[in-house]
Amino acid sequence: MYDYLIVGAGMFGATFARLAKDAGKRCLVIDKRPHIAGNCFTDSVEGINVHVYGPHIFHCNDQRIWQFLNRFTVFNNFRNAPVAMHGGKAYSLPFNMYTFNQMWGVTSPSEAMAKIESQKLVLDRPPENLEEQALTLVGRDIYEKLIRDYTKKQWQKDPKDLPASIIKRLPVRFTWDNNYFNDSYQGIPEAGYSKMFEAMLEGTEVKLNVDYFADRAACNAKAKRVIFTGKIDEFFDYRFGELEYRTLEFQTEIMPIENYQGNAVINYTEADVPWTRIIEHKHFEPGNKSKSTIVTREIPAAWSKDKIPYYPIGDARNMKIYEQYSELAEHEQGVLFGGRLSEYKYYDMHQVIGSAMALAKREFAAAQSGTSKVSTLV
Ligand code: UDP
């Protein structure tokens, strides 16, 4: 009998498994895929770590989370500075003095602010959707060239129907600074994410190609408790309806050249280019010496529940459905839920780790004092 059956070997599952092991608990981790690391999985091809399920750049401000991961990997010093292409012209991201200069020719923060001021949307209430949020933040020119069509293509929804919170992720700066993230700690595991996950899961039993839903009762019987990190709607047999996710198709190409686009990430912000961005994986590893290069075009695809879920869509309809599942989850005996799919949150990696740490703290403190509210499975 294990203390915990952890369903999913992604960031939440691996973090919880490690903390449980540190606390002297016995865990079994299962995953329906043939590999660990969930969507962080990297595959080494031609000396390049390929981010198979899309680029993952670690960033956080929390020293505790950074120190935790540094037990399992050495991070490189990658800084994300994506480029947005529109009409054959390149713009710097996130929105900063370089972008304002490329857009309007301005060279000082006061000129850039005046330009935005002259065209921004003024509301007497908080912005209610992504379009309003973007227009109040950066004005019409940037919205129309760099945000509107990219967002529509990416989410397959009108920006008016998307939550304002999505665009709040992007910094707007009146400095000449192309670093996409504001965080103190940033980087990518030097040996790839898969190796980092291997180290996190070292000493914990992991079984791959195991589908929890194929025999739920047998899986549950293996442990005192279950940590479930998959889709919460699937866990409850879609009884309140299906939650929507943004999904993607990746077209990956190995090229016999050293450098294809000169940057790790180039966004294509026009409506008539089918991909949202092209990733050139070797540029995530400054100094990579491979003679080849590998690029991936990221193409949004229509969601259906047999596809891989990447991003929860936190609009009103989905959140209403999620709240009903969340209510059930709170009363589910012996099962604890966590991660992007179970909490239905557009989490970054560090937030997933934070959530798993919080659960582990509650769980082990409760177990030690014998006051756990969660009854065990029978
Ligand atoms: N975004 C945009 N243009 C860009 C990059 C981002 O309009 O060139 C908007 C878009 O709505 C996107 C949001 O900013 O969904 C957040 O972007 P981020 O890069 O954080 O998304 P992720 O990398 O997680 O896909």
GROMACS .gro file of C-alpha atoms and ligand atoms in nm:
model
  403
    1MET     CA    1   0.000   0.000   0.000
    2TYR     CA    2   0.138   0.338  -0.104
    3ASP     CA    3   0.069   0.655   0.092
    4TYR     CA    4  -0.010   0.839  -0.231
    5LEU     CA    5  -0.103   0.746  -0.583
    6ILE     CA    6  -0.009   1.046  -0.796
    7VAL     CA    7  -0.192   1.061  -1.127
    8GLY     CA    8   0.025   1.256  -1.371
    9ALA     CA    9   0.404   1.291  -1.387
   10GLY     CA   10   0.395   1.661  -1.481
   11MET     CA   11   0.507   1.956  -1.272
   12PHE     CA   12   0.244   1.922  -0.999
   13GLY     CA   13   0.283   1.545  -0.968
   14ALA     CA   14   0.664   1.549  -0.969
   15THR     CA   15   0.682   1.831  -0.713
   16PHE     CA   16   0.436   1.663  -0.481
   17ALA     CA   17   0.613   1.326  -0.525
   18ARG     CA   18   0.947   1.479  -0.426
   19LEU     CA   19   0.808   1.660  -0.123
   20ALA     CA   20   0.625   1.345  -0.016
   21LYS     CA   21   0.947   1.147  -0.049
   22ASP     CA   22   1.132   1.410   0.156
   23ALA     CA   23   0.861   1.368   0.422
   24GLY     CA   24   0.916   0.991   0.425
   25LYS     CA   25   0.601   0.896   0.233
   26ARG     CA   26   0.575   0.620  -0.026
   27CYS     CA   27   0.433   0.727  -0.362
   28LEU     CA   28   0.344   0.566  -0.690
   29VAL     CA   29   0.331   0.801  -0.987
   30ILE     CA   30   0.137   0.694  -1.295
   31ASP     CA   31   0.108   0.866  -1.630
   32LYS     CA   32  -0.083   0.766  -1.940
   33ARG     CA   33   0.193   0.896  -2.165
   34PRO     CA   34   0.510   0.701  -2.244
   35HIS     CA   35   0.724   0.969  -2.074
   36ILE     CA   36   0.748   1.180  -1.759
   37ALA     CA   37   0.748   1.563  -1.741
   38GLY     CA   38   0.401   1.626  -1.889
   39ASN     CA   39   0.401   1.916  -2.132
   40CYS     CA   40   0.746   2.023  -2.008
   41PHE     CA   41   0.891   1.712  -2.176
   42THR     CA   42   1.207   1.774  -2.381
   43ASP     CA   43   1.363   1.533  -2.628
   44SER     CA   44   1.731   1.550  -2.720
   45VAL     CA   45   1.764   1.552  -3.100
   46GLU     CA   46   2.090   1.633  -3.286
   47GLY     CA   47   2.234   1.780  -2.966
   48ILE     CA   48   1.936   2.013  -2.921
   49ASN     CA   49   1.675   1.991  -2.643
   50VAL     CA   50   1.345   2.005  -2.828
   51HIS     CA   51   1.051   2.144  -2.626
   52VAL     CA   52   0.808   1.887  -2.765
   53TYR     CA   53   0.488   2.045  -2.627
   54GLY     CA   54   0.584   2.407  -2.678
   55PRO     CA   55   0.849   2.631  -2.524
   56HIS     CA   56   0.890   2.640  -2.147
   57ILE     CA   57   1.092   2.920  -1.995
   58PHE     CA   58   1.116   2.905  -1.620
   59HIS     CA   59   1.079   3.232  -1.430
   60CYS     CA   60   0.985   3.322  -1.074
   61ASN     CA   61   1.046   3.562  -0.789
   62ASP     CA   62   1.011   3.311  -0.513
   63GLN     CA   63   1.350   3.211  -0.379
   64ARG     CA   64   1.206   2.899  -0.216
   65ILE     CA   65   1.074   2.768  -0.548
   66TRP     CA   66   1.396   2.856  -0.731
   67GLN     CA   67   1.608   2.680  -0.465
   68PHE     CA   68   1.380   2.378  -0.479
   69LEU     CA   69   1.431   2.333  -0.855
   70ASN     CA   70   1.803   2.400  -0.829
   71ARG     CA   71   1.828   2.077  -0.630
   72PHE     CA   72   1.751   1.893  -0.953
   73THR     CA   73   1.910   2.094  -1.233
   74VAL     CA   74   2.150   2.368  -1.327
   75PHE     CA   75   1.968   2.647  -1.509
   76ASN     CA   76   2.122   2.827  -1.805
   77ASN     CA   77   2.098   3.206  -1.827
   78PHE     CA   78   1.843   3.222  -2.109
   79ARG     CA   79   1.639   3.543  -2.120
   80ASN     CA   80   1.331   3.547  -2.339
   81ALA     CA   81   1.322   3.837  -2.585
   82PRO     CA   82   1.066   3.742  -2.848
   83VAL     CA   83   1.020   3.927  -3.173
   84ALA     CA   84   0.677   4.000  -3.324
   85MET     CA   85   0.660   4.004  -3.706
   86HIS     CA   86   0.393   4.212  -3.872
   87GLY     CA   87   0.390   4.303  -4.242
   88GLY     CA   88   0.757   4.205  -4.277
   89LYS     CA   89   0.856   4.439  -3.994
   90ALA     CA   90   1.003   4.317  -3.666
   91TYR     CA   91   0.887   4.456  -3.330
   92SER     CA   92   1.042   4.386  -2.989
   93LEU     CA   93   0.846   4.219  -2.713
   94PRO     CA   94   0.735   4.274  -2.446
   95PHE     CA   95   0.610   4.626  -2.519
   96ASN     CA   96   0.901   4.853  -2.433
   97MET     CA   97   1.096   5.151  -2.567
   98TYR     CA   98   1.230   4.944  -2.860
   99THR     CA   99   0.871   4.857  -2.961
  100PHE     CA  100   0.755   5.218  -2.930
  101ASN     CA  101   1.052   5.332  -3.136
  102GLN     CA  102   0.981   5.072  -3.406
  103MET     CA  103   0.611   5.162  -3.406
  104TRP     CA  104   0.625   5.543  -3.393
  105GLY     CA  105   0.990   5.651  -3.417
  106VAL     CA  106   0.979   5.796  -3.062
  107THR     CA  107   1.303   5.791  -2.864
  108SER     CA  108   1.205   5.897  -2.511
  109PRO     CA  109   0.965   5.760  -2.249
  110SER     CA  110   0.770   6.088  -2.236
  111GLU     CA  111   0.711   6.080  -2.616
  112ALA     CA  112   0.603   5.714  -2.596
  113MET     CA  113   0.365   5.789  -2.307
  114ALA     CA  114   0.217   6.086  -2.495
  115LYS     CA  115   0.162   5.869  -2.804
  116ILE     CA  116  -0.017   5.601  -2.599
  117GLU     CA  117  -0.213   5.866  -2.409
  118SER     CA  118  -0.341   6.014  -2.737
  119GLN     CA  119  -0.488   5.686  -2.858
  120LYS     CA  120  -0.570   5.480  -2.554
  121LEU     CA  121  -0.921   5.385  -2.453
  122VAL     CA  122  -1.045   5.572  -2.147
  123LEU     CA  123  -1.304   5.395  -1.934
  124ASP     CA  124  -1.476   5.498  -1.613
  125ARG     CA  125  -1.477   5.134  -1.497
  126PRO     CA  126  -1.221   4.852  -1.500
  127PRO     CA  127  -1.164   4.685  -1.842
  128GLU     CA  128  -1.403   4.395  -1.886
  129ASN     CA  129  -1.229   4.197  -2.156
  130LEU     CA  130  -0.894   4.150  -2.329
  131GLU     CA  131  -0.964   4.410  -2.600
  132GLU     CA  132  -1.054   4.680  -2.348
  133GLN     CA  133  -0.757   4.590  -2.130
  134ALA     CA  134  -0.514   4.612  -2.425
  135LEU     CA  135  -0.660   4.938  -2.558
  136THR     CA  136  -0.640   5.106  -2.217
  137LEU     CA  137  -0.284   4.982  -2.170
  138VAL     CA  138  -0.107   5.043  -2.504
  139GLY     CA  139  -0.353   5.219  -2.739
  140ARG     CA  140  -0.489   5.135  -3.083
  141ASP     CA  141  -0.173   5.099  -3.303
  142ILE     CA  142  -0.011   4.831  -3.090
  143TYR     CA  143  -0.345   4.662  -3.031
  144GLU     CA  144  -0.422   4.636  -3.403
  145LYS     CA  145  -0.075   4.533  -3.521
  146LEU     CA  146   0.057   4.318  -3.240
  147ILE     CA  147  -0.234   4.198  -3.028
  148ARG     CA  148  -0.578   4.173  -3.195
  149ASP     CA  149  -0.518   3.918  -3.473
  150TYR     CA  150  -0.253   3.724  -3.284
  151THR     CA  151  -0.489   3.679  -2.991
  152LYS     CA  152  -0.784   3.588  -3.215
  153LYS     CA  153  -0.569   3.332  -3.397
  154GLN     CA  154  -0.422   3.195  -3.076
  155TRP     CA  155  -0.743   3.159  -2.875
  156GLN     CA  156  -0.983   3.121  -3.169
  157LYS     CA  157  -1.203   3.371  -2.993
  158ASP     CA  158  -1.263   3.742  -3.033
  159PRO     CA  159  -1.052   3.941  -2.780
  160LYS     CA  160  -1.384   4.093  -2.663
  161ASP     CA  161  -1.483   3.745  -2.543
  162LEU     CA  162  -1.158   3.676  -2.356
  163PRO     CA  163  -1.072   3.771  -1.996
  164ALA     CA  164  -0.862   4.085  -1.941
  165SER     CA  165  -0.629   3.882  -1.719
  166ILE     CA  166  -0.462   3.707  -2.017
  167ILE     CA  167  -0.299   4.025  -2.146
  168LYS     CA  168  -0.199   4.140  -1.797
  169ARG     CA  169   0.070   3.871  -1.821
  170LEU     CA  170   0.260   4.094  -2.065
  171PRO     CA  171   0.475   4.370  -1.916
  172VAL     CA  172   0.460   4.724  -2.060
  173ARG     CA  173   0.781   4.914  -1.992
  174PHE     CA  174   0.912   5.261  -2.064
  175THR     CA  175   1.271   5.138  -2.059
  176TRP     CA  176   1.494   4.982  -2.326
  177ASP     CA  177   1.455   4.632  -2.188
  178ASN     CA  178   1.350   4.334  -2.402
  179ASN     CA  179   1.344   4.079  -2.120
  180TYR     CA  180   0.996   3.925  -2.147
  181PHE     CA  181   0.972   3.852  -1.776
  182ASN     CA  182   1.018   4.082  -1.479
  183ASP     CA  183   1.123   3.800  -1.246
  184SER     CA  184   1.453   3.779  -1.058
  185TYR     CA  185   1.510   3.412  -1.136
  186GLN     CA  186   1.496   3.295  -1.500
  187GLY     CA  187   1.640   3.017  -1.711
  188ILE     CA  188   1.600   2.677  -1.870
  189PRO     CA  189   1.746   2.349  -1.734
  190GLU     CA  190   2.084   2.305  -1.906
  191ALA     CA  191   2.029   1.935  -1.966
  192GLY     CA  192   1.662   1.977  -2.062
  193TYR     CA  193   1.343   1.954  -1.856
  194SER     CA  194   1.316   1.576  -1.886
  195LYS     CA  195   1.642   1.529  -1.696
  196MET     CA  196   1.523   1.769  -1.427
  197PHE     CA  197   1.204   1.565  -1.385
  198GLU     CA  198   1.410   1.243  -1.372
  199ALA     CA  199   1.601   1.390  -1.079
  200MET     CA  200   1.283   1.509  -0.908
  201LEU     CA  201   1.134   1.161  -0.936
  202GLU     CA  202   1.450   0.972  -0.842
  203GLY     CA  203   1.369   0.710  -0.580
  204THR     CA  204   0.994   0.725  -0.652
  205GLU     CA  205   0.822   0.446  -0.839
  206VAL     CA  206   0.686   0.565  -1.174
  207LYS     CA  207   0.469   0.364  -1.412
  208LEU     CA  208   0.419   0.498  -1.763
  209ASN     CA  209   0.150   0.412  -2.020
  210VAL     CA  210  -0.100   0.365  -1.736
  211ASP     CA  211  -0.442   0.519  -1.790
  212TYR     CA  212  -0.603   0.595  -1.453
  213PHE     CA  213  -0.950   0.595  -1.609
  214ALA     CA  214  -0.905   0.248  -1.762
  215ASP     CA  215  -0.933   0.097  -1.412
  216ARG     CA  216  -0.995   0.366  -1.155
  217ALA     CA  217  -1.092   0.130  -0.875
  218ALA     CA  218  -0.775  -0.079  -0.908
  219CYS     CA  219  -0.560   0.234  -0.917
  220ASN     CA  220  -0.732   0.384  -0.611
  221ALA     CA  221  -0.690   0.061  -0.418
  222LYS     CA  222  -0.311   0.094  -0.438
  223ALA     CA  223  -0.284   0.394  -0.206
  224LYS     CA  224  -0.430   0.563   0.097
  225ARG     CA  225  -0.487   0.880  -0.103
  226VAL     CA  226  -0.488   0.995  -0.462
  227ILE     CA  227  -0.334   1.315  -0.596
  228PHE     CA  228  -0.510   1.379  -0.925
  229THR     CA  229  -0.349   1.623  -1.170
  230GLY     CA  230  -0.550   1.550  -1.487
  231LYS     CA  231  -0.858   1.717  -1.630
  232ILE     CA  232  -1.113   1.776  -1.355
  233ASP     CA  233  -1.410   1.744  -1.595
  234GLU     CA  234  -1.287   1.402  -1.705
  235PHE     CA  235  -1.249   1.294  -1.341
  236PHE     CA  236  -1.618   1.367  -1.286
  237ASP     CA  237  -1.722   1.204  -1.615
  238TYR     CA  238  -1.811   1.540  -1.773
  239ARG     CA  239  -2.134   1.545  -1.573
  240PHE     CA  240  -2.162   1.927  -1.580
  241GLY     CA  241  -2.036   1.952  -1.937
  242GLU     CA  242  -1.691   1.973  -2.097
  243LEU     CA  243  -1.437   2.237  -2.008
  244GLU     CA  244  -1.267   2.397  -2.307
  245TYR     CA  245  -0.891   2.420  -2.355
  246ARG     CA  246  -0.674   2.580  -2.615
  247THR     CA  247  -0.493   2.313  -2.812
  248LEU     CA  248  -0.215   2.325  -3.069
  249GLU     CA  249  -0.058   2.141  -3.358
  250PHE     CA  250   0.320   2.145  -3.378
  251GLN     CA  251   0.499   2.117  -3.713
  252THR     CA  252   0.860   2.038  -3.639
  253GLU     CA  253   1.140   2.039  -3.896
  254ILE     CA  254   1.509   1.950  -3.867
  255MET     CA  255   1.716   2.174  -4.094
  256PRO     CA  256   2.077   2.117  -4.208
  257ILE     CA  257   2.169   2.478  -4.128
  258GLU     CA  258   2.304   2.638  -3.814
  259ASN     CA  259   2.065   2.928  -3.776
  260TYR     CA  260   1.717   2.970  -3.923
  261GLN     CA  261   1.564   3.278  -3.760
  262GLY     CA  262   1.825   3.410  -3.516
  263ASN     CA  263   1.595   3.400  -3.212
  264ALA     CA  264   1.423   3.140  -2.995
  265VAL     CA  265   1.072   3.282  -3.044
  266ILE     CA  266   0.925   3.481  -3.334
  267ASN     CA  267   0.553   3.562  -3.313
  268TYR     CA  268   0.352   3.614  -3.631
  269THR     CA  269   0.087   3.864  -3.537
  270GLU     CA  270  -0.102   3.883  -3.871
  271ALA     CA  271  -0.430   3.697  -3.932
  272ASP     CA  272  -0.325   3.542  -4.266
  273VAL     CA  273  -0.017   3.357  -4.134
  274PRO     CA  274  -0.151   3.024  -4.000
  275TRP     CA  275   0.101   2.982  -3.717
  276THR     CA  276   0.117   3.202  -3.410
  277ARG     CA  277   0.488   3.157  -3.363
  278ILE     CA  278   0.801   2.978  -3.480
  279ILE     CA  279   1.028   2.834  -3.214
  280GLU     CA  280   1.395   2.764  -3.291
  281HIS     CA  281   1.488   2.533  -3.007
  282LYS     CA  282   1.867   2.569  -3.006
  283HIS     CA  283   1.838   2.939  -2.922
  284PHE     CA  284   1.694   2.840  -2.583
  285GLU     CA  285   2.045   2.709  -2.513
  286PRO     CA  286   2.287   2.997  -2.559
  287GLY     CA  287   2.612   2.856  -2.699
  288ASN     CA  288   2.457   2.540  -2.848
  289LYS     CA  289   2.708   2.406  -3.104
  290SER     CA  290   2.483   2.179  -3.313
  291LYS     CA  291   2.546   2.201  -3.689
  292SER     CA  292   2.171   2.158  -3.748
  293THR     CA  293   1.873   2.348  -3.623
  294ILE     CA  294   1.520   2.242  -3.530
  295VAL     CA  295   1.220   2.469  -3.572
  296THR     CA  296   0.857   2.423  -3.468
  297ARG     CA  297   0.561   2.610  -3.609
  298GLU     CA  298   0.280   2.639  -3.354
  299ILE     CA  299  -0.065   2.624  -3.511
  300PRO     CA  300  -0.381   2.665  -3.302
  301ALA     CA  301  -0.636   2.387  -3.350
  302ALA     CA  302  -1.001   2.342  -3.263
  303TRP     CA  303  -1.052   2.184  -2.921
  304SER     CA  304  -1.210   1.845  -2.868
  305LYS     CA  305  -1.166   1.631  -2.561
  306ASP     CA  306  -0.943   1.372  -2.732
  307LYS     CA  307  -0.677   1.643  -2.798
  308ILE     CA  308  -0.394   1.750  -2.567
  309PRO     CA  309  -0.509   2.032  -2.338
  310TYR     CA  310  -0.259   2.319  -2.318
  311TYR     CA  311  -0.431   2.632  -2.190
  312PRO     CA  312  -0.751   2.653  -1.983
  313ILE     CA  313  -0.991   2.915  -2.121
  314GLY     CA  314  -1.101   3.114  -1.821
  315ASP     CA  315  -1.408   3.278  -1.973
  316ALA     CA  316  -1.741   3.307  -1.788
  317ARG     CA  317  -1.898   2.996  -1.942
  318ASN     CA  318  -1.605   2.770  -1.857
  319MET     CA  319  -1.554   2.915  -1.511
  320LYS     CA  320  -1.918   2.845  -1.429
  321ILE     CA  321  -1.873   2.483  -1.525
  322TYR     CA  322  -1.541   2.463  -1.340
  323GLU     CA  323  -1.693   2.595  -1.019
  324GLN     CA  324  -1.938   2.308  -1.013
  325TYR     CA  325  -1.657   2.053  -1.052
  326SER     CA  326  -1.449   2.234  -0.792
  327GLU     CA  327  -1.736   2.204  -0.545
  328LEU     CA  328  -1.751   1.828  -0.606
  329ALA     CA  329  -1.371   1.802  -0.575
  330GLU     CA  330  -1.382   1.955  -0.228
  331HIS     CA  331  -1.602   1.674  -0.107
  332GLU     CA  332  -1.435   1.389  -0.295
  333GLN     CA  333  -1.317   1.141  -0.035
  334GLY     CA  334  -0.947   1.059  -0.037
  335VAL     CA  335  -0.864   1.249  -0.356
  336LEU     CA  336  -0.678   1.579  -0.376
  337PHE     CA  337  -0.664   1.783  -0.694
  338GLY     CA  338  -0.391   2.010  -0.828
  339GLY     CA  339  -0.220   2.162  -1.132
  340ARG     CA  340  -0.321   2.345  -1.451
  341LEU     CA  341  -0.581   2.088  -1.553
  342SER     CA  342  -0.730   2.008  -1.213
  343GLU     CA  343  -0.745   2.366  -1.090
  344TYR     CA  344  -0.835   2.489  -1.441
  345LYS     CA  345  -0.593   2.781  -1.410
  346TYR     CA  346  -0.361   2.942  -1.665
  347TYR     CA  347  -0.069   2.866  -1.435
  348ASP     CA  348   0.297   2.921  -1.512
  349MET     CA  349   0.536   2.648  -1.401
  350HIS     CA  350   0.639   2.825  -1.081
  351GLN     CA  351   0.275   2.870  -0.983
  352VAL     CA  352   0.215   2.498  -1.026
  353ILE     CA  353   0.511   2.428  -0.799
  354GLY     CA  354   0.378   2.681  -0.546
  355SER     CA  355   0.040   2.510  -0.550
  356ALA     CA  356   0.196   2.164  -0.502
  357MET     CA  357   0.412   2.296  -0.218
  358ALA     CA  358   0.107   2.444  -0.045
  359LEU     CA  359  -0.081   2.115  -0.074
  360ALA     CA  360   0.219   1.918   0.053
  361LYS     CA  361   0.249   2.152   0.351
  362ARG     CA  362  -0.119   2.115   0.439
  363GLU     CA  363  -0.111   1.744   0.380
  364PHE     CA  364   0.199   1.655   0.580
  365ALA     CA  365   0.126   1.895   0.863
  366ALA     CA  366  -0.224   1.751   0.886
  367ALA     CA  367  -0.093   1.394   0.872
  368GLN     CA  368   0.160   1.468   1.147
  369SER     CA  369  -0.095   1.625   1.379
  370GLY     CA  370  -0.355   1.364   1.288
  371THR     CA  371  -0.614   1.627   1.200
  372SER     CA  372  -0.646   1.565   0.827
  373LYS     CA  373  -0.985   1.667   0.694
  374VAL     CA  374  -0.951   1.430   0.402
  375SER     CA  375  -1.062   1.081   0.483
  376THR     CA  376  -0.869   0.798   0.325
  377LEU     CA  377  -0.993   0.578   0.045
  378VAL     CA  378  -1.137   0.242   0.138
  379UDP     N1  379   0.007   3.853  -2.696
  379UDP     C1  380  -0.017   3.928  -2.810
  379UDP     N2  381   0.083   3.941  -2.902
  379UDP     C2  382   0.204   3.880  -2.886
  379UDP     C3  383   0.228   3.806  -2.768
  379UDP     C4  384   0.127   3.793  -2.675
  379UDP     O1  385  -0.126   3.980  -2.830
  379UDP     O2  386   0.288   3.894  -2.976
  379UDP     C5  387  -0.104   3.840  -2.598
  379UDP     C6  388  -0.196   3.724  -2.635
  379UDP     O3  389  -0.329   3.760  -2.606
  379UDP     C7  390  -0.149   3.613  -2.544
  379UDP     C8  391  -0.113   3.693  -2.418
  379UDP     O4  392  -0.057   3.814  -2.468
  379UDP     O5  393  -0.247   3.519  -2.519
  379UDP     C9  394  -0.014   3.623  -2.327
  379UDP     O6  395   0.102   3.590  -2.398
  379UDP     P1  396   0.209   3.489  -2.345
  379UDP     O7  397   0.329   3.507  -2.427
  379UDP     O8  398   0.221   3.503  -2.198
  379UDP     O9  399   0.142   3.349  -2.379
  379UDP     P2  400   0.207   3.204  -2.373
  379UDP    O10  401   0.353   3.217  -2.398
  379UDP    O11  402   0.173   3.150  -2.237
  379UDP    O12  403   0.138   3.133  -2.483
   0.00000   0.00000   0.00000
